[in-house]
mmCIF file of C-alpha atoms in Angstrom:
data_model
loop_
_atom_site.group_PDB
_atom_site.id
_atom_site.type_symbol
_atom_site.label_atom_id
_atom_site.label_comp_id
_atom_site.label_asym_id
_atom_site.label_seq_id
_atom_site.Cartn_x
_atom_site.Cartn_y
_atom_site.Cartn_z
ATOM 1 C CA UNK A 1 34.931 12.502 -7.784
ATOM 2 C CA UNK A 2 33.323 12.027 -4.422
ATOM 3 C CA UNK A 3 31.201 13.936 -1.960
ATOM 4 C CA UNK A 4 32.164 12.952 1.533
ATOM 5 C CA UNK A 5 29.696 13.864 4.268
ATOM 6 C CA UNK A 6 30.522 13.663 7.955
ATOM 7 C CA UNK A 7 28.881 10.219 7.914
ATOM 8 C CA UNK A 8 30.299 8.275 4.978
ATOM 9 C CA UNK A 9 32.462 8.383 1.878
ATOM 10 C CA UNK A 10 32.802 6.315 -1.283
ATOM 11 C CA UNK A 11 35.785 5.616 -3.532
ATOM 12 C CA UNK A 12 35.716 4.733 -7.213
ATOM 13 C CA UNK A 13 37.757 1.612 -7.944
ATOM 14 C CA UNK A 14 37.715 1.309 -11.741
ATOM 15 C CA UNK A 15 35.570 1.805 -14.812
ATOM 16 C CA UNK A 16 35.107 0.411 -18.304
ATOM 17 C CA UNK A 17 33.819 2.067 -21.475
ATOM 18 C CA UNK A 18 31.171 0.092 -23.341
ATOM 19 C CA UNK A 19 30.437 -0.143 -27.055
ATOM 20 C CA UNK A 20 26.676 -0.191 -26.449
ATOM 21 C CA UNK A 21 23.955 1.542 -24.429
ATOM 22 C CA UNK A 22 23.602 -0.267 -21.100
ATOM 23 C CA UNK A 23 20.226 -0.699 -19.371
ATOM 24 C CA UNK A 24 20.964 -3.120 -16.525
ATOM 25 C CA UNK A 25 23.934 -4.501 -14.583
ATOM 26 C CA UNK A 26 24.227 -7.307 -12.017
ATOM 27 C CA UNK A 27 27.048 -8.957 -10.082
ATOM 28 C CA UNK A 28 27.641 -12.621 -10.797
ATOM 29 C CA UNK A 29 27.077 -14.111 -7.296
ATOM 30 C CA UNK A 30 30.200 -14.942 -5.313
ATOM 31 C CA UNK A 31 32.568 -13.598 -7.969
ATOM 32 C CA UNK A 32 34.429 -10.523 -9.167
ATOM 33 C CA UNK A 33 32.449 -10.406 -12.433
ATOM 34 C CA UNK A 34 29.515 -8.288 -13.586
ATOM 35 C CA UNK A 35 27.050 -8.877 -16.415
ATOM 36 C CA UNK A 36 25.723 -5.895 -18.359
ATOM 37 C CA UNK A 37 22.936 -5.920 -20.950
ATOM 38 C CA UNK A 38 21.691 -3.305 -23.387
ATOM 39 C CA UNK A 39 21.506 -2.242 -27.008
ATOM 40 C CA UNK A 40 24.013 -1.529 -29.764
ATOM 41 C CA UNK A 41 23.560 1.580 -31.884
ATOM 42 C CA UNK A 42 22.347 -0.623 -34.759
ATOM 43 C CA UNK A 43 19.410 -1.783 -32.633
ATOM 44 C CA UNK A 44 20.654 -5.246 -31.659
ATOM 45 C CA UNK A 45 21.040 -6.737 -28.194
ATOM 46 C CA UNK A 46 24.251 -6.793 -26.150
ATOM 47 C CA UNK A 47 25.434 -9.054 -23.317
ATOM 48 C CA UNK A 48 28.839 -8.324 -21.809
ATOM 49 C CA UNK A 49 30.628 -10.171 -19.016
ATOM 50 C CA UNK A 50 33.387 -8.157 -17.339
ATOM 51 C CA UNK A 51 35.911 -9.131 -14.682
ATOM 52 C CA UNK A 52 37.577 -6.928 -12.077
ATOM 53 C CA UNK A 53 41.213 -7.563 -11.185
ATOM 54 C CA UNK A 54 44.201 -5.634 -9.838
ATOM 55 C CA UNK A 55 44.652 -3.864 -13.175
ATOM 56 C CA UNK A 56 41.039 -2.716 -13.562
ATOM 57 C CA UNK A 57 38.268 -4.214 -15.702
ATOM 58 C CA UNK A 58 38.498 -6.487 -18.713
ATOM 59 C CA UNK A 59 35.901 -8.068 -21.002
ATOM 60 C CA UNK A 60 35.576 -11.846 -20.614
ATOM 61 C CA UNK A 61 32.873 -12.354 -23.227
ATOM 62 C CA UNK A 62 30.526 -10.292 -25.377
ATOM 63 C CA UNK A 63 27.448 -11.494 -27.275
ATOM 64 C CA UNK A 64 25.234 -9.792 -29.853
ATOM 65 C CA UNK A 65 21.613 -10.876 -30.329
ATOM 66 C CA UNK A 66 18.710 -9.789 -32.537
ATOM 67 C CA UNK A 67 16.635 -7.990 -29.876
ATOM 68 C CA UNK A 68 17.964 -5.385 -27.416
ATOM 69 C CA UNK A 69 17.961 -6.388 -23.740
ATOM 70 C CA UNK A 70 16.268 -4.302 -21.032
ATOM 71 C CA UNK A 71 16.799 -6.221 -17.790
ATOM 72 C CA UNK A 72 18.425 -9.233 -16.112
ATOM 73 C CA UNK A 73 18.499 -11.122 -12.814
ATOM 74 C CA UNK A 74 20.551 -13.833 -11.083
ATOM 75 C CA UNK A 75 17.736 -14.424 -8.573
ATOM 76 C CA UNK A 76 17.022 -18.018 -9.674
ATOM 77 C CA UNK A 77 20.656 -19.093 -10.000
ATOM 78 C CA UNK A 78 22.450 -21.582 -7.800
ATOM 79 C CA UNK A 79 26.136 -20.716 -7.329
ATOM 80 C CA UNK A 80 27.325 -23.780 -9.224
ATOM 81 C CA UNK A 81 24.982 -23.136 -12.167
ATOM 82 C CA UNK A 82 25.941 -19.494 -12.917
ATOM 83 C CA UNK A 83 22.796 -18.707 -14.859
ATOM 84 C CA UNK A 84 20.941 -15.446 -15.370
ATOM 85 C CA UNK A 85 17.585 -14.561 -16.878
ATOM 86 C CA UNK A 86 16.856 -11.640 -19.207
ATOM 87 C CA UNK A 87 13.953 -9.716 -20.691
ATOM 88 C CA UNK A 88 14.210 -7.989 -24.070
ATOM 89 C CA UNK A 89 12.505 -5.408 -26.260
ATOM 90 C CA UNK A 90 10.528 -8.066 -28.172
ATOM 91 C CA UNK A 91 9.021 -9.609 -25.036
ATOM 92 C CA UNK A 92 11.282 -12.671 -24.848
ATOM 93 C CA UNK A 93 12.245 -14.287 -21.532
ATOM 94 C CA UNK A 94 15.572 -16.139 -21.746
ATOM 95 C CA UNK A 95 17.927 -17.972 -19.373
ATOM 96 C CA UNK A 96 21.672 -17.956 -20.110
ATOM 97 C CA UNK A 97 24.793 -19.733 -18.866
ATOM 98 C CA UNK A 98 27.476 -17.188 -17.986
ATOM 99 C CA UNK A 99 30.205 -19.567 -19.098
ATOM 100 C CA UNK A 100 28.577 -20.120 -22.530
ATOM 101 C CA UNK A 101 26.270 -17.133 -23.173
ATOM 102 C CA UNK A 102 25.971 -17.452 -26.939
ATOM 103 C CA UNK A 103 22.849 -19.649 -26.890
ATOM 104 C CA UNK A 104 20.032 -19.466 -24.317
ATOM 105 C CA UNK A 105 19.255 -22.470 -22.132
ATOM 106 C CA UNK A 106 15.589 -21.445 -22.110
ATOM 107 C CA UNK A 107 13.609 -19.038 -24.256
ATOM 108 C CA UNK A 108 9.937 -18.183 -24.666
ATOM 109 C CA UNK A 109 7.710 -15.332 -25.805
ATOM 110 C CA UNK A 110 6.661 -13.795 -22.490
ATOM 111 C CA UNK A 111 5.039 -10.481 -23.433
ATOM 112 C CA UNK A 112 3.677 -8.847 -26.563
ATOM 113 C CA UNK A 113 6.404 -6.175 -26.490
ATOM 114 C CA UNK A 114 9.121 -4.723 -24.243
ATOM 115 C CA UNK A 115 9.803 -6.390 -20.889
ATOM 116 C CA UNK A 116 10.545 -3.491 -18.556
ATOM 117 C CA UNK A 117 11.559 -5.442 -15.457
ATOM 118 C CA UNK A 118 12.508 -8.917 -14.246
ATOM 119 C CA UNK A 119 13.259 -10.412 -10.834
ATOM 120 C CA UNK A 120 14.139 -13.881 -9.610
ATOM 121 C CA UNK A 121 13.760 -15.881 -6.425
ATOM 122 C CA UNK A 122 14.777 -19.304 -5.171
ATOM 123 C CA UNK A 123 18.449 -19.146 -6.082
ATOM 124 C CA UNK A 124 21.268 -19.528 -3.559
ATOM 125 C CA UNK A 125 20.645 -17.060 -0.731
ATOM 126 C CA UNK A 126 17.625 -15.516 -2.521
ATOM 127 C CA UNK A 127 14.654 -16.660 -0.456
ATOM 128 C CA UNK A 128 13.264 -20.155 0.051
ATOM 129 C CA UNK A 129 11.344 -22.383 -2.319
ATOM 130 C CA UNK A 130 11.670 -23.313 -5.976
ATOM 131 C CA UNK A 131 13.307 -20.979 -8.513
ATOM 132 C CA UNK A 132 10.838 -18.604 -10.173
ATOM 133 C CA UNK A 133 10.948 -15.469 -12.299
ATOM 134 C CA UNK A 134 8.551 -12.535 -12.425
ATOM 135 C CA UNK A 135 8.356 -10.126 -15.370
ATOM 136 C CA UNK A 136 6.525 -6.863 -16.003
ATOM 137 C CA UNK A 137 5.884 -5.566 -19.498
ATOM 138 C CA UNK A 138 4.779 -2.617 -21.571
ATOM 139 C CA UNK A 139 1.587 -4.604 -22.219
ATOM 140 C CA UNK A 140 0.690 -4.114 -18.531
ATOM 141 C CA UNK A 141 0.889 -7.828 -17.697
ATOM 142 C CA UNK A 142 2.769 -9.247 -14.713
ATOM 143 C CA UNK A 143 3.786 -12.891 -15.207
ATOM 144 C CA UNK A 144 5.417 -15.509 -12.977
ATOM 145 C CA UNK A 145 7.558 -18.204 -14.604
ATOM 146 C CA UNK A 146 8.927 -21.621 -13.758
ATOM 147 C CA UNK A 147 11.714 -21.967 -16.327
ATOM 148 C CA UNK A 148 11.124 -25.706 -16.541
ATOM 149 C CA UNK A 149 8.045 -24.949 -18.646
ATOM 150 C CA UNK A 150 7.268 -22.583 -21.518
ATOM 151 C CA UNK A 151 3.999 -21.156 -20.195
ATOM 152 C CA UNK A 152 3.686 -18.692 -17.326
ATOM 153 C CA UNK A 153 2.427 -20.245 -14.085
ATOM 154 C CA UNK A 154 0.590 -17.006 -13.264
ATOM 155 C CA UNK A 155 -0.638 -14.065 -15.340
ATOM 156 C CA UNK A 156 -1.909 -10.864 -13.752
ATOM 157 C CA UNK A 157 -3.669 -8.867 -16.452
ATOM 158 C CA UNK A 158 -4.089 -5.077 -16.496
ATOM 159 C CA UNK A 159 -7.570 -3.567 -16.051
ATOM 160 C CA UNK A 160 -9.740 -3.623 -19.172
ATOM 161 C CA UNK A 161 -9.093 -0.690 -21.535
ATOM 162 C CA UNK A 162 -5.974 0.121 -19.486
ATOM 163 C CA UNK A 163 -2.858 1.565 -21.115
ATOM 164 C CA UNK A 164 -0.696 1.112 -18.025
ATOM 165 C CA UNK A 165 2.913 -0.046 -18.312
ATOM 166 C CA UNK A 166 4.321 -2.293 -15.614
ATOM 167 C CA UNK A 167 7.693 -0.677 -14.918
ATOM 168 C CA UNK A 168 8.957 -2.575 -11.848
ATOM 169 C CA UNK A 169 8.577 -6.002 -10.220
ATOM 170 C CA UNK A 170 10.003 -7.649 -7.094
ATOM 171 C CA UNK A 171 9.680 -10.859 -5.079
ATOM 172 C CA UNK A 172 9.242 -10.791 -1.297
ATOM 173 C CA UNK A 173 8.129 -12.829 1.724
ATOM 174 C CA UNK A 174 9.890 -15.945 0.391
ATOM 175 C CA UNK A 175 10.181 -17.498 3.836
ATOM 176 C CA UNK A 176 9.361 -21.127 2.998
ATOM 177 C CA UNK A 177 8.612 -23.464 0.119
ATOM 178 C CA UNK A 178 4.979 -22.279 0.102
ATOM 179 C CA UNK A 179 5.233 -18.571 1.009
ATOM 180 C CA UNK A 180 6.012 -15.959 -1.644
ATOM 181 C CA UNK A 181 4.686 -12.580 -2.766
ATOM 182 C CA UNK A 182 5.038 -10.561 -5.956
ATOM 183 C CA UNK A 183 5.043 -6.772 -6.001
ATOM 184 C CA UNK A 184 4.453 -4.740 -9.171
ATOM 185 C CA UNK A 185 4.759 -0.998 -9.846
ATOM 186 C CA UNK A 186 3.011 0.798 -12.683
ATOM 187 C CA UNK A 187 3.327 3.941 -14.774
ATOM 188 C CA UNK A 188 0.385 5.648 -13.000
ATOM 189 C CA UNK A 189 1.851 5.153 -9.510
ATOM 190 C CA UNK A 190 -0.055 1.990 -8.575
ATOM 191 C CA UNK A 191 1.775 -0.536 -6.386
ATOM 192 C CA UNK A 192 0.147 -3.950 -5.942
ATOM 193 C CA UNK A 193 1.201 -7.001 -3.920
ATOM 194 C CA UNK A 194 -0.038 -10.458 -4.882
ATOM 195 C CA UNK A 195 0.270 -13.427 -2.489
ATOM 196 C CA UNK A 196 1.140 -16.532 -4.536
ATOM 197 C CA UNK A 197 -0.034 -18.893 -1.786
ATOM 198 C CA UNK A 198 -3.392 -17.186 -1.283
ATOM 199 C CA UNK A 199 -3.715 -16.502 -5.028
ATOM 200 C CA UNK A 200 -5.043 -13.032 -4.302
ATOM 201 C CA UNK A 201 -4.025 -9.376 -4.101
ATOM 202 C CA UNK A 202 -3.308 -8.598 -0.444
ATOM 203 C CA UNK A 203 -2.216 -4.958 -0.625
ATOM 204 C CA UNK A 204 -2.300 -1.989 -2.971
ATOM 205 C CA UNK A 205 -1.821 1.767 -3.011
ATOM 206 C CA UNK A 206 -1.088 4.649 -5.377
ATOM 207 C CA UNK A 207 1.847 7.008 -4.832
ATOM 208 C CA UNK A 208 0.922 9.479 -7.615
ATOM 209 C CA UNK A 209 4.152 9.047 -9.593
ATOM 210 C CA UNK A 210 5.309 6.355 -12.035
ATOM 211 C CA UNK A 211 7.170 3.555 -10.214
ATOM 212 C CA UNK A 212 10.568 2.790 -11.792
ATOM 213 C CA UNK A 213 12.068 0.509 -9.157
ATOM 214 C CA UNK A 214 10.927 -1.716 -6.282
ATOM 215 C CA UNK A 215 12.787 -3.721 -3.653
ATOM 216 C CA UNK A 216 11.805 -5.349 -0.368
ATOM 217 C CA UNK A 217 14.129 -4.968 2.601
ATOM 218 C CA UNK A 218 14.877 -8.717 2.595
ATOM 219 C CA UNK A 219 13.452 -11.208 0.084
ATOM 220 C CA UNK A 220 13.798 -14.153 2.470
ATOM 221 C CA UNK A 221 12.129 -12.500 5.483
ATOM 222 C CA UNK A 222 8.495 -11.678 6.244
ATOM 223 C CA UNK A 223 7.421 -8.538 4.373
ATOM 224 C CA UNK A 224 8.481 -5.422 6.230
ATOM 225 C CA UNK A 225 9.769 -2.446 4.291
ATOM 226 C CA UNK A 226 9.368 -1.764 0.595
ATOM 227 C CA UNK A 227 11.306 0.963 -1.205
ATOM 228 C CA UNK A 228 9.940 2.414 -4.448
ATOM 229 C CA UNK A 229 11.830 4.758 -6.770
ATOM 230 C CA UNK A 230 9.718 7.128 -8.875
ATOM 231 C CA UNK A 231 9.969 9.450 -11.874
ATOM 232 C CA UNK A 232 10.068 12.583 -9.689
ATOM 233 C CA UNK A 233 13.434 11.589 -8.161
ATOM 234 C CA UNK A 234 12.015 10.360 -4.854
ATOM 235 C CA UNK A 235 12.376 7.181 -2.842
ATOM 236 C CA UNK A 236 9.128 6.192 -1.130
ATOM 237 C CA UNK A 237 9.529 3.956 1.917
ATOM 238 C CA UNK A 238 6.397 1.898 2.534
ATOM 239 C CA UNK A 239 5.571 -0.137 5.642
ATOM 240 C CA UNK A 240 3.857 -3.180 4.157
ATOM 241 C CA UNK A 241 4.093 -5.411 7.231
ATOM 242 C CA UNK A 242 0.296 -5.607 7.433
ATOM 243 C CA UNK A 243 -0.073 -6.727 3.831
ATOM 244 C CA UNK A 244 -1.307 -10.145 4.903
ATOM 245 C CA UNK A 245 -4.198 -8.747 6.946
ATOM 246 C CA UNK A 246 -5.492 -5.698 5.054
ATOM 247 C CA UNK A 247 -5.915 -5.178 1.325
ATOM 248 C CA UNK A 248 -5.712 -1.392 1.598
ATOM 249 C CA UNK A 249 -3.587 -0.316 4.541
ATOM 250 C CA UNK A 250 -3.630 3.288 5.758
ATOM 251 C CA UNK A 251 0.042 3.690 6.587
ATOM 252 C CA UNK A 252 2.507 6.557 6.999
ATOM 253 C CA UNK A 253 4.551 6.676 3.789
ATOM 254 C CA UNK A 254 7.939 8.354 4.012
ATOM 255 C CA UNK A 255 9.024 10.208 0.864
ATOM 256 C CA UNK A 256 12.711 11.043 0.463
ATOM 257 C CA UNK A 257 13.997 13.407 -2.218
ATOM 258 C CA UNK A 258 17.107 11.637 -3.401
ATOM 259 C CA UNK A 259 17.598 12.931 -6.947
ATOM 260 C CA UNK A 260 16.863 15.888 -9.179
ATOM 261 C CA UNK A 261 15.217 13.613 -11.750
ATOM 262 C CA UNK A 262 14.045 9.991 -12.116
ATOM 263 C CA UNK A 263 15.125 7.461 -9.481
ATOM 264 C CA UNK A 264 16.004 4.539 -11.733
ATOM 265 C CA UNK A 265 17.149 1.942 -9.214
ATOM 266 C CA UNK A 266 16.852 1.282 -5.459
ATOM 267 C CA UNK A 267 18.909 -1.410 -3.715
ATOM 268 C CA UNK A 268 19.441 -2.454 -0.081
ATOM 269 C CA UNK A 269 23.037 -3.178 0.909
ATOM 270 C CA UNK A 270 23.457 -6.957 1.523
ATOM 271 C CA UNK A 271 23.724 -7.899 5.232
ATOM 272 C CA UNK A 272 23.348 -4.173 6.055
ATOM 273 C CA UNK A 273 19.707 -3.672 5.151
ATOM 274 C CA UNK A 274 19.271 -0.694 7.443
ATOM 275 C CA UNK A 275 20.925 1.051 4.496
ATOM 276 C CA UNK A 276 19.492 1.365 1.014
ATOM 277 C CA UNK A 277 20.826 3.180 -2.021
ATOM 278 C CA UNK A 278 19.430 4.782 -5.136
ATOM 279 C CA UNK A 279 20.760 6.052 -8.451
ATOM 280 C CA UNK A 280 19.042 8.492 -10.740
ATOM 281 C CA UNK A 281 18.829 10.709 -13.752
ATOM 282 C CA UNK A 282 21.142 13.265 -12.155
ATOM 283 C CA UNK A 283 24.005 10.730 -12.220
ATOM 284 C CA UNK A 284 24.257 10.512 -8.436
ATOM 285 C CA UNK A 285 24.424 7.654 -5.948
ATOM 286 C CA UNK A 286 22.555 8.303 -2.697
ATOM 287 C CA UNK A 287 22.662 6.141 0.441
ATOM 288 C CA UNK A 288 20.059 6.355 3.212
ATOM 289 C CA UNK A 289 20.192 4.949 6.738
ATOM 290 C CA UNK A 290 17.103 3.856 8.668
ATOM 291 C CA UNK A 291 17.179 5.052 12.268
ATOM 292 C CA UNK A 292 14.823 2.722 14.155
ATOM 293 C CA UNK A 293 13.453 2.005 17.571
ATOM 294 C CA UNK A 294 13.532 -1.511 18.964
ATOM 295 C CA UNK A 295 10.600 -2.200 16.648
ATOM 296 C CA UNK A 296 12.203 -2.492 13.217
ATOM 297 C CA UNK A 297 8.926 -1.646 11.495
ATOM 298 C CA UNK A 298 8.646 1.763 13.165
ATOM 299 C CA UNK A 299 11.409 3.909 11.659
ATOM 300 C CA UNK A 300 12.083 7.154 13.460
ATOM 301 C CA UNK A 301 13.645 8.735 10.406
ATOM 302 C CA UNK A 302 15.760 8.123 7.336
ATOM 303 C CA UNK A 303 19.035 9.960 7.195
ATOM 304 C CA UNK A 304 20.913 10.697 3.986
ATOM 305 C CA UNK A 305 24.467 9.603 4.762
ATOM 306 C CA UNK A 306 26.070 9.890 1.347
ATOM 307 C CA UNK A 307 25.730 11.576 -2.031
ATOM 308 C CA UNK A 308 28.309 10.680 -4.656
ATOM 309 C CA UNK A 309 28.355 11.882 -8.271
ATOM 310 C CA UNK A 310 29.005 8.769 -10.341
ATOM 311 C CA UNK A 311 28.444 10.315 -13.774
ATOM 312 C CA UNK A 312 27.406 13.473 -15.611
ATOM 313 C CA UNK A 313 24.760 11.369 -17.386
ATOM 314 C CA UNK A 314 21.834 9.398 -15.937
ATOM 315 C CA UNK A 315 22.766 6.253 -14.023
ATOM 316 C CA UNK A 316 20.125 3.694 -14.988
ATOM 317 C CA UNK A 317 21.116 0.665 -12.900
ATOM 318 C CA UNK A 318 23.251 -0.385 -9.948
ATOM 319 C CA UNK A 319 23.885 -3.522 -7.911
ATOM 320 C CA UNK A 320 25.710 -4.475 -4.710
ATOM 321 C CA UNK A 321 28.152 -7.383 -4.572
ATOM 322 C CA UNK A 322 26.990 -10.138 -2.210
ATOM 323 C CA UNK A 323 30.544 -11.517 -1.836
ATOM 324 C CA UNK A 324 32.087 -8.272 -0.577
ATOM 325 C CA UNK A 325 29.994 -5.862 1.463
ATOM 326 C CA UNK A 326 30.226 -2.285 0.223
ATOM 327 C CA UNK A 327 31.348 -3.097 -3.326
ATOM 328 C CA UNK A 328 28.958 -1.765 -5.961
ATOM 329 C CA UNK A 329 28.591 -1.536 -9.722
ATOM 330 C CA UNK A 330 26.654 0.873 -11.918
ATOM 331 C CA UNK A 331 25.983 1.550 -15.587
ATOM 332 C CA UNK A 332 25.031 4.892 -17.079
ATOM 333 C CA UNK A 333 24.000 6.501 -20.353
ATOM 334 C CA UNK A 334 27.569 7.644 -21.021
ATOM 335 C CA UNK A 335 28.200 3.970 -21.893
ATOM 336 C CA UNK A 336 30.364 3.345 -18.847
ATOM 337 C CA UNK A 337 30.461 0.700 -16.110
ATOM 338 C CA UNK A 338 31.758 1.982 -12.762
ATOM 339 C CA UNK A 339 32.904 -0.058 -9.775
ATOM 340 C CA UNK A 340 32.840 1.768 -6.423
ATOM 341 C CA UNK A 341 33.408 0.903 -2.781
ATOM 342 C CA UNK A 342 31.970 1.975 0.560
ATOM 343 C CA UNK A 343 34.047 0.874 3.542
ATOM 344 C CA UNK A 344 31.797 -1.534 5.525
ATOM 345 C CA UNK A 345 33.205 -0.129 8.767
ATOM 346 C CA UNK A 346 31.239 3.014 7.970
ATOM 347 C CA UNK A 347 28.077 0.912 7.758
ATOM 348 C CA UNK A 348 28.529 -0.288 11.344
ATOM 349 C CA UNK A 349 28.284 3.179 12.829
#
């Protein structure tokens, strides 16, 4: 099923039915494999590695663990290492080898309860500098990790007497071995950016709705555009280019109504970051195009160029393949992985 506007169309390549509830999906870099994590009906954790070939999708490996998994990232992985990090419902941060995923390479108690979000930086093609992870938990803490040690290298605590959940985290501004920023989104609509080099908050705002997803336009470039997905089905495009000079920046925020319910995931298309996509509780994939002037940071408008119904149930996660532009993967609450494709020629228009 596809909605084809006059601008763009998408085709569904294949799909696979899961035996568990999926919460996150990521492409294994430079491969035709995806890793999906979630929870079995009996309350245990699931890791599944699937491969796409000419005949469709097949399961390469499947692992069951004690605690359900909520999120994963390949952001710290070098291509030769093939490692991903995960966060689970018991607050554990783990690193796994895709080729042998039955026992973690690294494991520690990161949060007191559920880890809602995880992101990585420093892997191949994912910013400069050493590999690091950032996690956000139900306990309201945001923590930065060097997986060579068991303790967090940075802990950002919630305000005293606060009951805020941290729902989304993202790295940005990773332009050198010393430059890096962490962005966190919270259940009350707060968005905060912390500069790891300056060891200080450099920017913050409140967008009135719980923040479910965050992504910078380009992790390895100076901070420019930040896209936040919220519980009201919107995508909020924030110009955070002045984050290094003003702690509270009075900026024009662009709000785009992309879904009829929660926007669960927002992702820029690799090498085509004028485009970003979102998936939501209405089961749809939406792609937006940034129409700009010569100044990239001054968007004239954002144009919706595609709406495609992936599922009748909420789509909770999606990811774009870095090896093949336009190839995407999603997982939804109907326990299905879907692989879809947008012709990159349409992204050049």
